[in-house]
Amino acid sequence: MGNKLMLGIPKGSLETSTTAMFAKAGYKIEISSRSYYPTIDDPEIECMLIRAQEMSKYIEEGILDCGLTGFDWIQENGSDVVEAAELVYGKVGRNPLRWVLAVPEDSDIKCAADLEGKRIATEAVGMTKRYLEKHGVNAKVEFSWGATEVKPPRFADAIVEITETGSSLRANRLKIIDTLCISTTRFIANKEAMQDPFKKQKIEKLSMMLKAVLAAEGKVGLKLNVHKDDLEQVIAKLPSLEHPTVSQLADPAWFALETIVDEHVLRDLIPELKALNAKGIVEYPLNKIVD
């Protein structure tokens, strides 16, 4: 395909959060409801919408050069790909997802051994079978097309399902008895694509910018002016990624400080800085932090 990078965008739950992340990274992706080929404002990249469950297979085969999918689906498919970056983001939150073994609250199943001869419903059939094999258990594993939480106890004795907080499982009167896999989103690439200088450079650039966007989440920049007599105690109060930047102003008695802080601390920090005689306190948003 010449100097063109084939990029897979996960269709479904990660679709909106992925395009928002790319926008902050400087790449505008537009998705039409009638097309599986989103447009992107980079002539060297061509996008395609693919379900996260299938992404790693197409990247391993070289149909796509790179894309984003969950670690769980890479494991489920047994795909041999290059991990360019771990990107901890999701549909809503920023916590890793868990594939868990869950049973009805009144079930006699307490551990993996109790699954002998039982029926398990799940979308992650391969992962579940490997889990049973590891524990030396024989059970029937059935693929679930959705609404897996409602399967027990009528259609299954147990389920293996993905969760972030467990609230949906509890709402369906299920309890978690084990965790099979902890998953975060990964930016992965085809092995041969990573041997191509153009594609490798493009993938590494994308990886750096996407990680920079996530690194900036929840953080803001802070500027303030401080008199030399108050400088030491103000610096002691300021949190910082490394050390605050200190610059002398035209008036040698005053200094300008600049730092990066977690946004949630500002409601307490700004009044404290004001009480220490800081002047001209300015908060500003961050899009990216590149280490």
XYZ file of C-alpha atoms in Angstrom, residues 10-194:
185
model
C -12.383 -0.167 17.643
C -16.070 -0.146 16.754
C -18.537 -0.184 19.620
C -17.987 0.786 23.235
C -14.505 2.263 22.696
C -15.390 4.131 19.497
C -16.297 7.530 20.950
C -13.577 7.640 23.596
C -10.972 6.580 21.007
C -11.830 9.330 18.528
C -11.873 11.870 21.381
C -8.402 10.750 22.446
C -7.096 11.014 18.875
C -8.583 14.519 18.613
C -6.616 15.630 21.669
C -3.531 14.037 20.119
C -4.030 16.210 17.031
C -5.778 13.747 14.707
C -9.338 14.531 13.655
C -11.273 11.342 12.908
C -14.774 11.583 11.457
C -17.028 8.526 11.442
C -20.037 8.210 9.160
C -22.948 6.054 10.284
C -22.992 4.442 6.829
C -19.305 3.656 6.403
C -16.708 1.473 8.069
C -13.940 3.720 6.715
C -13.597 6.830 8.908
C -11.740 9.816 7.511
C -8.670 11.221 9.257
C -6.866 14.494 8.607
C -3.556 12.748 7.904
C -3.055 11.660 4.276
C -0.571 8.998 5.382
C -3.153 7.127 7.481
C -6.198 5.130 6.379
C -8.703 4.081 9.051
C -11.094 1.178 9.303
C -13.698 0.401 11.977
C -13.257 -3.113 13.372
C -14.772 -4.756 16.449
C -12.249 -4.901 19.285
C -12.832 -8.654 19.538
C -11.439 -9.159 16.009
C -8.799 -6.428 15.870
C -5.748 -8.440 16.907
C -6.429 -11.191 14.331
C -6.450 -8.756 11.417
C -3.334 -7.002 12.696
C -1.489 -10.303 13.114
C -2.427 -11.248 9.535
C -1.234 -7.869 8.205
C -4.628 -6.768 6.889
C -4.209 -3.840 9.292
C -0.862 -2.369 10.323
C -1.945 -1.290 13.791
C -4.973 -0.625 15.955
C -6.454 -0.444 19.416
C -8.016 -3.311 21.315
C -8.172 -4.827 24.765
C -5.441 -7.031 26.193
C -8.200 -9.557 26.878
C -9.002 -9.976 23.171
C -5.329 -10.343 22.270
C -5.171 -13.184 24.782
C -8.492 -14.648 23.654
C -7.326 -14.769 20.031
C -3.785 -15.847 20.889
C -2.495 -13.154 18.520
C 1.235 -12.677 17.919
C 1.523 -8.884 17.652
C 3.763 -6.065 18.845
C 2.496 -3.970 21.748
C 3.317 -0.340 20.943
C 1.658 1.145 24.035
C -0.637 0.412 26.947
C -3.411 3.013 26.991
C -5.533 2.906 30.119
C -8.844 4.267 28.914
C -12.306 2.872 28.298
C -15.932 3.656 27.503
C -16.408 5.700 30.644
C -13.765 5.235 33.334
C -10.020 4.826 33.384
C -9.837 1.672 35.484
C -8.640 -1.676 34.138
C -11.423 -4.130 33.264
C -11.656 -7.602 34.752
C -12.928 -10.855 33.314
C -14.463 -12.617 36.297
C -16.107 -15.898 37.118
C -19.502 -15.192 38.668
C -22.307 -17.380 39.992
C -25.726 -16.752 41.598
C -25.537 -15.458 45.164
C -27.116 -18.664 46.503
C -24.959 -21.004 44.385
C -22.978 -23.846 45.952
C -20.089 -23.082 43.571
C -17.280 -21.586 45.678
C -14.173 -22.164 43.533
C -12.988 -23.446 40.156
C -13.096 -27.097 41.268
C -16.847 -26.799 41.878
C -17.405 -26.148 38.157
C -16.860 -29.820 37.293
C -19.649 -30.892 34.934
C -21.283 -27.462 35.020
C -22.323 -25.124 32.172
C -20.582 -21.738 31.765
C -21.796 -18.939 29.488
C -19.290 -16.366 28.195
C -18.113 -14.354 25.221
C -14.502 -15.266 26.058
C -14.673 -18.975 25.264
C -10.934 -19.497 24.701
C -9.953 -17.704 27.895
C -12.488 -19.692 29.905
C -11.388 -23.037 28.481
C -7.754 -22.269 29.292
C -8.785 -21.336 32.838
C -10.624 -24.649 33.281
C -7.698 -26.576 31.818
C -5.301 -24.862 34.240
C -7.490 -26.004 37.139
C -8.043 -29.503 35.729
C -11.799 -29.030 35.482
C -14.166 -30.402 32.838
C -17.138 -28.133 32.180
C -19.252 -27.102 29.204
C -18.398 -23.632 27.882
C -20.993 -21.961 25.675
C -20.610 -18.752 23.684
C -22.952 -16.023 24.881
C -24.261 -13.512 22.353
C -25.002 -10.932 25.023
C -26.982 -10.293 28.208
C -24.712 -12.852 29.837
C -25.610 -11.694 33.354
C -29.180 -13.012 32.992
C -28.139 -16.542 31.986
C -27.727 -18.022 35.513
C -29.254 -20.061 36.909
C -31.721 -21.108 34.187
C -29.369 -21.211 31.175
C -25.981 -21.574 32.886
C -24.507 -22.440 36.255
C -21.862 -19.734 35.992
C -20.660 -16.993 33.692
C -17.337 -15.436 32.770
C -18.009 -11.759 32.138
C -16.161 -8.457 31.887
C -16.695 -5.839 34.580
C -15.206 -2.611 35.887
C -17.012 -2.156 39.174
C -19.118 -5.308 39.526
C -22.297 -3.241 39.890
C -24.094 -4.937 36.979
C -23.296 -8.357 38.402
C -24.583 -7.392 41.838
C -27.736 -5.949 40.260
C -28.376 -9.382 38.765
C -27.730 -11.082 42.117
C -24.421 -12.604 41.075
C -21.224 -12.886 43.113
C -17.639 -12.966 41.848
C -15.590 -15.995 42.872
C -12.451 -15.536 40.757
C -10.689 -13.231 38.278
C -9.435 -14.710 35.004
C -7.867 -11.663 33.358
C -7.193 -7.975 34.037
C -7.355 -5.980 30.823
C -6.447 -2.521 29.573
C -6.524 -1.101 26.057
C -3.392 -1.707 23.993
C -2.116 -0.029 20.840
C -0.760 -2.974 18.873
C 1.043 -3.406 15.572
C 1.795 -6.042 12.970
C 5.327 -7.473 13.262
C 6.169 -6.869 9.595
C 4.802 -3.323 9.753
C 7.258 -2.628 12.562
